[in-house]
XYZ file of C-alpha atoms in Angstrom:
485
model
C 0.000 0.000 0.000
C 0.995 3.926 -0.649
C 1.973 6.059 2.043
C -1.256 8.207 1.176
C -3.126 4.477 1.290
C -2.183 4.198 4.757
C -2.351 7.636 6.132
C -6.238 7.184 5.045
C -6.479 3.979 6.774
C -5.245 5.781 9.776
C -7.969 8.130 9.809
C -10.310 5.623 9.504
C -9.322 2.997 12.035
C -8.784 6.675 14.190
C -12.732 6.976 13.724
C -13.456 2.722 14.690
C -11.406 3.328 17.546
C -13.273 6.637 18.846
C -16.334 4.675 18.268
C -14.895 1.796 20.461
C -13.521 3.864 23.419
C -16.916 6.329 23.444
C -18.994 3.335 24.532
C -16.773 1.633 26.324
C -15.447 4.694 29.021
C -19.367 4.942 29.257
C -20.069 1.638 30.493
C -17.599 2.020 33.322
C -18.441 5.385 34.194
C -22.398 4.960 34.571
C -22.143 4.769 38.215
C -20.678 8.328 38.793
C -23.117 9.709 36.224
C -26.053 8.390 38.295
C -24.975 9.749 41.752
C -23.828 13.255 40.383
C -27.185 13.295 38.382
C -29.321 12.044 40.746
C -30.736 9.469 38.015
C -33.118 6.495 39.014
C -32.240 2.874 37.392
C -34.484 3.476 34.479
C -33.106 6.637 33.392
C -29.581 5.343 33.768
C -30.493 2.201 31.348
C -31.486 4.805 28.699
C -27.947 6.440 28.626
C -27.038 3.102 27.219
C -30.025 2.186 25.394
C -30.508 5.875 23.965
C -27.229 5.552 21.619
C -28.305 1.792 21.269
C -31.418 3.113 19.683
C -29.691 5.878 17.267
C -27.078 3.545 16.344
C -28.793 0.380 15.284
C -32.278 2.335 14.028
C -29.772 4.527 11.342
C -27.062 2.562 10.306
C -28.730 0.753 6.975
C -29.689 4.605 6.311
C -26.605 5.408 7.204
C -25.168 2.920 4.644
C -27.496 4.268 1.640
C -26.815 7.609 2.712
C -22.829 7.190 2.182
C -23.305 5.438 -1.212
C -26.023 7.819 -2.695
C -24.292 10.951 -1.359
C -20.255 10.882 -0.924
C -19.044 8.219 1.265
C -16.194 11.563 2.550
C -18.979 13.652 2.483
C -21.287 11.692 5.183
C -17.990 10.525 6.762
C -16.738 13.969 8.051
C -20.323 15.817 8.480
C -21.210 12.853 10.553
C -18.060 13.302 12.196
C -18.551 16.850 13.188
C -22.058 15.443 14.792
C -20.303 13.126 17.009
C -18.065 15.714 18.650
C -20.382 18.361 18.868
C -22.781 16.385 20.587
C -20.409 14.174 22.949
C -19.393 17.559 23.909
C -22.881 18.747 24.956
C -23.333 15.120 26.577
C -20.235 16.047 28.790
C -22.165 19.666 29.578
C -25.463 17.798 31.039
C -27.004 19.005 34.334
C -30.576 16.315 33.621
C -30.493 12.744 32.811
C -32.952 13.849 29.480
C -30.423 16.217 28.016
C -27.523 13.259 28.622
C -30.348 10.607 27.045
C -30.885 13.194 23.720
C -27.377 13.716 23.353
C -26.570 9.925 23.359
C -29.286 9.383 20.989
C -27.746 11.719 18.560
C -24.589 10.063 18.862
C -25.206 7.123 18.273
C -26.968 8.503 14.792
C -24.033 10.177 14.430
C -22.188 6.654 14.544
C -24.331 5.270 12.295
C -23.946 7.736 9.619
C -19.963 7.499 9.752
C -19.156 3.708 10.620
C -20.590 2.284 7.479
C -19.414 5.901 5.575
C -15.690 5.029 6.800
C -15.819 0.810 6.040
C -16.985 1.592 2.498
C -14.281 3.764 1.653
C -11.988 0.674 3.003
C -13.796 -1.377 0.718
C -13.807 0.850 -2.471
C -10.926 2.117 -1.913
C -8.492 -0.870 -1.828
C -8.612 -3.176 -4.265
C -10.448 -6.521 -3.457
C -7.982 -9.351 -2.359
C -5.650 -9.548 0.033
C -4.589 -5.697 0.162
C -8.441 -5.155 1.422
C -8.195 -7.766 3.617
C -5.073 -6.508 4.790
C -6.491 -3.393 5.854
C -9.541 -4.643 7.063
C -8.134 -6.481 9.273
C -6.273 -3.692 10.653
C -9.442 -1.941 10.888
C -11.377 -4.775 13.141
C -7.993 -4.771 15.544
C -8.636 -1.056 15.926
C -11.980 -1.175 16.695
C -11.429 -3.805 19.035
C -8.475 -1.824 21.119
C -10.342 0.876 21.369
C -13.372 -0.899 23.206
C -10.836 -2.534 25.437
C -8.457 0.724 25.986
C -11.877 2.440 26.984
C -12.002 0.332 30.017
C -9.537 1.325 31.404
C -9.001 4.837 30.296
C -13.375 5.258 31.512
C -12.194 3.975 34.655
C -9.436 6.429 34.889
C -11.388 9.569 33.776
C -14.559 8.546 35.824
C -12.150 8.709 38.906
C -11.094 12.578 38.215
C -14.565 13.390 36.853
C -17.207 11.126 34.576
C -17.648 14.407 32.483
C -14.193 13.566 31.043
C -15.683 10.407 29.627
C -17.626 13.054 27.193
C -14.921 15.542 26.104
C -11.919 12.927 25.832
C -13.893 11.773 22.830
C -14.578 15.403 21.369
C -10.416 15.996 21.423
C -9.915 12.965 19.825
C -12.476 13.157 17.299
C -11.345 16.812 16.254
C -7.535 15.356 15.457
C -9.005 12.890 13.287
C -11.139 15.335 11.621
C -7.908 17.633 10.615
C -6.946 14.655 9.574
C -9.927 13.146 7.758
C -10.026 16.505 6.151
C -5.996 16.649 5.175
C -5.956 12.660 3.492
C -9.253 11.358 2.301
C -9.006 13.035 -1.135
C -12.349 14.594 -2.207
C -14.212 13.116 -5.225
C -17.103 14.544 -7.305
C -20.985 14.119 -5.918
C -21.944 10.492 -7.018
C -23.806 10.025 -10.326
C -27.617 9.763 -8.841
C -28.890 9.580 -12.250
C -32.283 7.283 -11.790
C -31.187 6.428 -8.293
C -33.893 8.214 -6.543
C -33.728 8.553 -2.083
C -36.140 5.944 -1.444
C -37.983 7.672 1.283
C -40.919 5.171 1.789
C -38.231 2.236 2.601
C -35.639 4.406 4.904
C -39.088 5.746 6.899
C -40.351 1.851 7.124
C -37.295 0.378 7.660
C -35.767 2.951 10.280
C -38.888 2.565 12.253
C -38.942 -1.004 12.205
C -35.131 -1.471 13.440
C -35.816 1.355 16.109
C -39.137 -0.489 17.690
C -37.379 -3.637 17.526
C -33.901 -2.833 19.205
C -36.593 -0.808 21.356
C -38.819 -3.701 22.015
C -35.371 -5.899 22.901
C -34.115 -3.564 25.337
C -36.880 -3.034 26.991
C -38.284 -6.817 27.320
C -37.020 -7.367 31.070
C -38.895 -4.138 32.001
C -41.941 -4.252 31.226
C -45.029 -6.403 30.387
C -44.479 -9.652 27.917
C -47.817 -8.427 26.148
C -46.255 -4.826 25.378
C -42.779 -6.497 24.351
C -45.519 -8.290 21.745
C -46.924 -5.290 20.798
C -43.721 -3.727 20.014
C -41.852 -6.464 18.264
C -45.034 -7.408 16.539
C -45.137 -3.857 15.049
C -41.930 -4.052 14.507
C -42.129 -7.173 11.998
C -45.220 -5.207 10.619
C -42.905 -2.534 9.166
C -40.332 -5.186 8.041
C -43.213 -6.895 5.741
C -44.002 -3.089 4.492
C -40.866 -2.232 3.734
C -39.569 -5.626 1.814
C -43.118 -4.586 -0.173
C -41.696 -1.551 -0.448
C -38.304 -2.301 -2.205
C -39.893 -4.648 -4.009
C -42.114 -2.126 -6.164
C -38.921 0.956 -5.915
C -37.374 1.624 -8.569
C -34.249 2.752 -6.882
C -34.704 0.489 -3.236
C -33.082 1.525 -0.376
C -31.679 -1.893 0.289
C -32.110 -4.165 -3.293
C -33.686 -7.291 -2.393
C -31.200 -9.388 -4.458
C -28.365 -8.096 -2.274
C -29.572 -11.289 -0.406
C -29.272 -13.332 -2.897
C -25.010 -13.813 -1.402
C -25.172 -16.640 0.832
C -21.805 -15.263 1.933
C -23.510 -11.947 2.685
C -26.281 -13.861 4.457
C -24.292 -16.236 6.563
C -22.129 -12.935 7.914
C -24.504 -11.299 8.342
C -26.464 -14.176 10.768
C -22.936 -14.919 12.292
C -22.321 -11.665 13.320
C -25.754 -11.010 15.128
C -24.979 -14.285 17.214
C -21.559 -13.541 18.057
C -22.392 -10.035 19.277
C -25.225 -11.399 21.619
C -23.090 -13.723 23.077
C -19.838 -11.519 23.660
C -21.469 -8.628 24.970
C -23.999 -10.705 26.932
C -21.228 -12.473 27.997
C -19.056 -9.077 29.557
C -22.255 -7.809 31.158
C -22.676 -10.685 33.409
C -19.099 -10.615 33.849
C -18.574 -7.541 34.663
C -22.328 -8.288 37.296
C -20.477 -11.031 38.869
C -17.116 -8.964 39.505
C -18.887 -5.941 41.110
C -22.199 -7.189 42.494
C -21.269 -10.664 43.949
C -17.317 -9.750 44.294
C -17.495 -5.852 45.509
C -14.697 -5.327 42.513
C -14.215 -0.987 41.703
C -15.326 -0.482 38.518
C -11.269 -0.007 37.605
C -10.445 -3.290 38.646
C -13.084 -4.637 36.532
C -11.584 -2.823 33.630
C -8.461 -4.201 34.497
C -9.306 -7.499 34.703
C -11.245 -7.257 31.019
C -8.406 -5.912 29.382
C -6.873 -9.332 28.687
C -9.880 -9.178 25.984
C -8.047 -6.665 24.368
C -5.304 -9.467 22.751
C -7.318 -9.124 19.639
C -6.267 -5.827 19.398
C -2.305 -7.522 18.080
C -3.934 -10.649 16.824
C -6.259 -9.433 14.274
C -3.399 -7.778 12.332
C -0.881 -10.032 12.897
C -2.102 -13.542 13.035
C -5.390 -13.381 11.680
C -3.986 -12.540 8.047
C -1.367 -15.730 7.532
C -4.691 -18.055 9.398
C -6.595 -16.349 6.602
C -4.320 -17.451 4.009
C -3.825 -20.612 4.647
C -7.547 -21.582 5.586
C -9.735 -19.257 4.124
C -12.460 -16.941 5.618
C -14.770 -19.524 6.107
C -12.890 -21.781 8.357
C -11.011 -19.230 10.459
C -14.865 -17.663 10.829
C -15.820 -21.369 11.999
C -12.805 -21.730 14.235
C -13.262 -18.986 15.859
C -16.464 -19.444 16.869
C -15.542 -22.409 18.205
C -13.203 -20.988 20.315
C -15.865 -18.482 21.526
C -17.799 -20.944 22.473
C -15.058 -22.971 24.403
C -14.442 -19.787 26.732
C -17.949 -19.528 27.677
C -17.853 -22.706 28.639
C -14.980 -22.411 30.795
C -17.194 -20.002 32.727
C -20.128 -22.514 33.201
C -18.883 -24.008 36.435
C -18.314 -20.275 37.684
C -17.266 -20.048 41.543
C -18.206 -17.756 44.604
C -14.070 -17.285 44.859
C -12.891 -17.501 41.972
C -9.952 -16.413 41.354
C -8.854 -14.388 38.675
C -6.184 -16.949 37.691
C -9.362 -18.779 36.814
C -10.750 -16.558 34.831
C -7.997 -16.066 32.970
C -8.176 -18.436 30.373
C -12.043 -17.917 29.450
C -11.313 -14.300 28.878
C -7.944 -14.765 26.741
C -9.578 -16.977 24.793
C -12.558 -15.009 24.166
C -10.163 -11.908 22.752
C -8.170 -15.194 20.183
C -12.329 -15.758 19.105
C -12.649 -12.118 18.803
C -9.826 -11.548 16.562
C -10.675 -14.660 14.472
C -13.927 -13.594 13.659
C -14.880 -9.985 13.649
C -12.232 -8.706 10.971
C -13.334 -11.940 8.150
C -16.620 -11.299 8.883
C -16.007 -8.111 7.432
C -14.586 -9.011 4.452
C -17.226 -11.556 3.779
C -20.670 -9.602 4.294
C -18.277 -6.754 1.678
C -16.455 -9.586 -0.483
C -17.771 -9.194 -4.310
C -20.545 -6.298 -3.665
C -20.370 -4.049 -6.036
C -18.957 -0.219 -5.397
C -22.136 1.413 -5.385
C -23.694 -0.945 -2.706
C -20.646 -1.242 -0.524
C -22.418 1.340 2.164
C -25.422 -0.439 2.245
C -23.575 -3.665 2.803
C -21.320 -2.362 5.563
C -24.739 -0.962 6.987
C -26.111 -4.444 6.983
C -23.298 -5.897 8.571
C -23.256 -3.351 11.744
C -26.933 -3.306 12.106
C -26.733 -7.037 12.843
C -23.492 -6.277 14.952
C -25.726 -3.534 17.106
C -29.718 -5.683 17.270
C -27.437 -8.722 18.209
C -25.715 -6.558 21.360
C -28.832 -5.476 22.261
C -30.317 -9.213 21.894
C -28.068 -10.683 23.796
C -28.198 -7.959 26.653
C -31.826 -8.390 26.826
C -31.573 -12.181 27.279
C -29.003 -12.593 29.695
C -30.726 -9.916 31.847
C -33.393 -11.979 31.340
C -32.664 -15.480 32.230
C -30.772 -13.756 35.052
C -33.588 -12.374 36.806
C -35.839 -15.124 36.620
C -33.010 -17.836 37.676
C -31.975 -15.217 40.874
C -34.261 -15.855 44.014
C -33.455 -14.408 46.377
C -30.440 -11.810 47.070
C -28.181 -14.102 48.737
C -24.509 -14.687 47.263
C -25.817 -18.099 45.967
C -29.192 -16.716 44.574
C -26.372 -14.254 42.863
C -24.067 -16.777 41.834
C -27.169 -19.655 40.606
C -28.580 -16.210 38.293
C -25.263 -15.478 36.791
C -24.342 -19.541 35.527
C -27.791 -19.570 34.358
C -27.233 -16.232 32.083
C -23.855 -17.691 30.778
C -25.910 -20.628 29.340
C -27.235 -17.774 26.224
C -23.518 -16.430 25.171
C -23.011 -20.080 24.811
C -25.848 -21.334 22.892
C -25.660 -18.151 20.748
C -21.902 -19.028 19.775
C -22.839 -22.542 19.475
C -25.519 -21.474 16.818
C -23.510 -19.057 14.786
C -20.944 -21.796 14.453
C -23.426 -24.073 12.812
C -24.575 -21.397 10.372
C -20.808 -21.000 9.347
C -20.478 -24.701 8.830
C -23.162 -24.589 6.373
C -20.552 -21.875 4.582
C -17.749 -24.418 4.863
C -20.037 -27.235 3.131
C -21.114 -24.728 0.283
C -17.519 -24.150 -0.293
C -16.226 -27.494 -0.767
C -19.130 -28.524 -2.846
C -18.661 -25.789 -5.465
C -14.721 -27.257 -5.056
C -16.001 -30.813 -5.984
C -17.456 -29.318 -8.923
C -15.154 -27.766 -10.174
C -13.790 -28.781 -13.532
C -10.112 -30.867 -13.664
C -7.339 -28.122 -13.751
C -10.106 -25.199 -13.726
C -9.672 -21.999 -11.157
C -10.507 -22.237 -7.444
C -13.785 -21.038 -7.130
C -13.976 -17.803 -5.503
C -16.643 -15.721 -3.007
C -19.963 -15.925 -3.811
C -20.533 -12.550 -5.532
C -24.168 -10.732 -5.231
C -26.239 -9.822 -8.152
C -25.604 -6.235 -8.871
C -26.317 -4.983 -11.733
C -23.348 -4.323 -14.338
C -21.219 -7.181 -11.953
C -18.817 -6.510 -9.304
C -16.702 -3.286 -10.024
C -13.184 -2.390 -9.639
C -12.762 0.373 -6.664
C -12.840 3.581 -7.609
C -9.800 4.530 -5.351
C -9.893 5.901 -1.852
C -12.142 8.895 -1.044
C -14.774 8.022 -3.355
């Protein structure tokens, strides 16, 4: 790659890895926010679930939005979003001007995420320079969630309001430099590519009742958790009616056509359930059952962080050798080995113990989150690369919240009582769903795995490997356009 090649990549994984830390210094600082503000538990869940909301409800938007309009252009006005308003977030005196700014941000997020991945994935060419960078990219992302433990730890001790301006300095170098080394290119050609406003209306609301539905199911009634998800699947049915009749869809319907894109796609919901599922009762059992400071916590999570080296180092030559598809499957598989390790989980344990579970959850981590990547982008062509990375991170984001929801779940109807073992007897029962959902996601790779060697059987005597199943874009797949486009 050129130096200019990797000065963009910079910025980018910069962006990934402001994205990363943001949430993460706000998990660990929640508890100062509520006794400076005063905030009851339910207000204090919508922090979190507010950017939840903005984040998963936008991003396919968000994905449409970069291809239709300048993937730089939506990647540094977005950008300018963010920091203004984790500034203001920082300036809150009431838990609803903290829950609005959140909400923002996390549109914000989904606006620039997919923006920044498709200008990966149009602007290196497709092979192992993409993957390459890629790669790189899913280690950022992944440091920066795990360097925001500790560093939301640190800033929550001097003063949580920290948590909200670190961000804003950070995100202001890497717009100078967004600004300085993404080139600029012309406004895309929109010629008979119309904003499908029926579909991003339909489909918006649809993802934003349902991640609201999820988050929400341990809170209130079952029958209003119907209601909402039920309404929810409603709008789904409108919108694929929708796309169907558009002539210029917000999301073409035979984009799903890839069983590539597909499997990803399903993978990567899964996996997300189950990892972040997995860290919240973690992080439960460390602080409510083990009276652990919310720094030690972050200490003892960091060890997650290993994918952070990994996935640019040894996730490339396993990629090589064995394909996407198997290091996707092996992964998993290891995933699903450290959440295992935790079913037996102890009173005392100690963190010796723990240990393993949790190194070998970062090895899963870096196995599968960068070539899942590549697969739900491999062989989409340019002009749908934004709504493909917007697919991809929408899963990522309704599979967190999933798998939140459930654990919380299963964990308050297996805790009776509020003794230590009532405790202890709610948490093993919650690590049960980050296992089953890892177990699952493994089985849909496996059907990738038997796809691929049957298309190898088929092939003819001396012919070409067969390579990743492409969609069915109109015109093929195209060469990228080159970075900033």
């Amino acid at each position: 790659m050129t130096g200019r090649a990797w000065g963009v990549l910079f910025v980018l994984c910069g962006a990934i890895f402001l994205e990363g830390i943001d949430v993460a210094m706000l998990n660990v600082a929640l508890p100062a926010i509520r006794d400076d503000l005063d905030l009851s538990t339910g207000t204090l869940q919508w922090v979190m679930s507010a950017y939840v909301l903005g984040y998963g409800g936008f991003m396919l938007l968000g994905g449409r939005a970069a291809d239709l309009f300048g993937r730089r252009r939506m990647f540094v006005l977005w950008l300018v979003v963010f920091l203004l308003f984790s500034g203001l977030g920082g300036l809150a005196t009431e838990g609803w001007m903290l829950i609005v700014a959140r909400f923002v941000t996390g549109v914000a997020a989904a606006f620039m995420t997919p923006a920044g991945l498709s200008i990966i994935t149009t602007g290196f060419p497709e092979g192992p320079q993409r993957d390459k960078a890629l790669l790189v990219y899913a280690g950022t992302a992944a440091g920066g969630f795990s360097i925001g433990l500790v560093v939301g730890g640190l800033l929550s001790a001097i003063d949580w309001r920290w948590v909200f301006f670190a961000p804003v300095i950070l995100s202001l170098g890497i717009l100078l430099a967004a600004l300085a080394l993404i080139p600029a290119s012309p406004r895309p050609d929109r010629t008979g590519q119309g904003v499908d406003l029926a579909g991003a209306v339909t489909v918006t609301a649809g993802i934003l009742l349902l991640v609201f539905g999820v988050e929400r199911a341990t809170h209130v009634p079952a029958a209003w958790t119907v209601g909402t998800v039920g309404t929810a699947l409603l709008l789904f049915l409108a919108f694929a009616v929708i796309e169907r009749a558009s002539s210029s869809p917000l999301v073409r319907p035979g984009i799903f056509r890839s069983g590539s894109l597909v499997r990803a796609n399903v993978a990567g919901l899964l996996f997300a359930a189950g990892f972040f599922g997995f860290q919240f009762i973690v992080v439960l059992y460390l602080q409510e059952l083990r009276g652990w400071s919310s720094l030690q916590t972050s200490f003892a999570l960091i060890v997650i962080g290993v994918d952070a080296v990994l996935s640019p180092l040894l996730t490339p030559k396993l990629v090589a050798r064995f394909g996407h598809a198997r290091v996707i499957f092996g992964g998993l598989l290891v995933a699903s080995l450290s959440y295992a390790l935790f079913l037996p989980l102890g009173a005392d344990w100690t963190y010796a113990a723990m240990f393993p579970g949790l190194l070998l959850l970062g090895v899963a981590f870096s196995l599968v989150y960068g070539p899942l990547t590549i697969v739900a982008t491999d062989g989409v062509a340019e002009e749908e690369q934004g709504v493909a990375g917007g697919l991809l991170y929408t899963s990522f984001q309704f599979g967190a919240a999933l798998g939140l929801s459930a654990v919380t779940a299963v964990n308050i109807t297996a805790t009776d009582g509020a003794s230590s073992a009532a405790l202890l007897d709610g948490y093993r029962a919650a690590l049960v769903v980050p296992l089953a959902a890892a177990l699952i996601a493994a089985a849909v790779s496996a059907s990738g795995l038997r796809t691929r060697r049957a298309r190898a059987d088929s092939a003819p005597a001396g012919g070409h490997r067969a390579g990743p199943e492409r969609s069915d874009a109109p015109g093929g797949v195209e060469q990228p356009a080159g970075l900033g486009s």
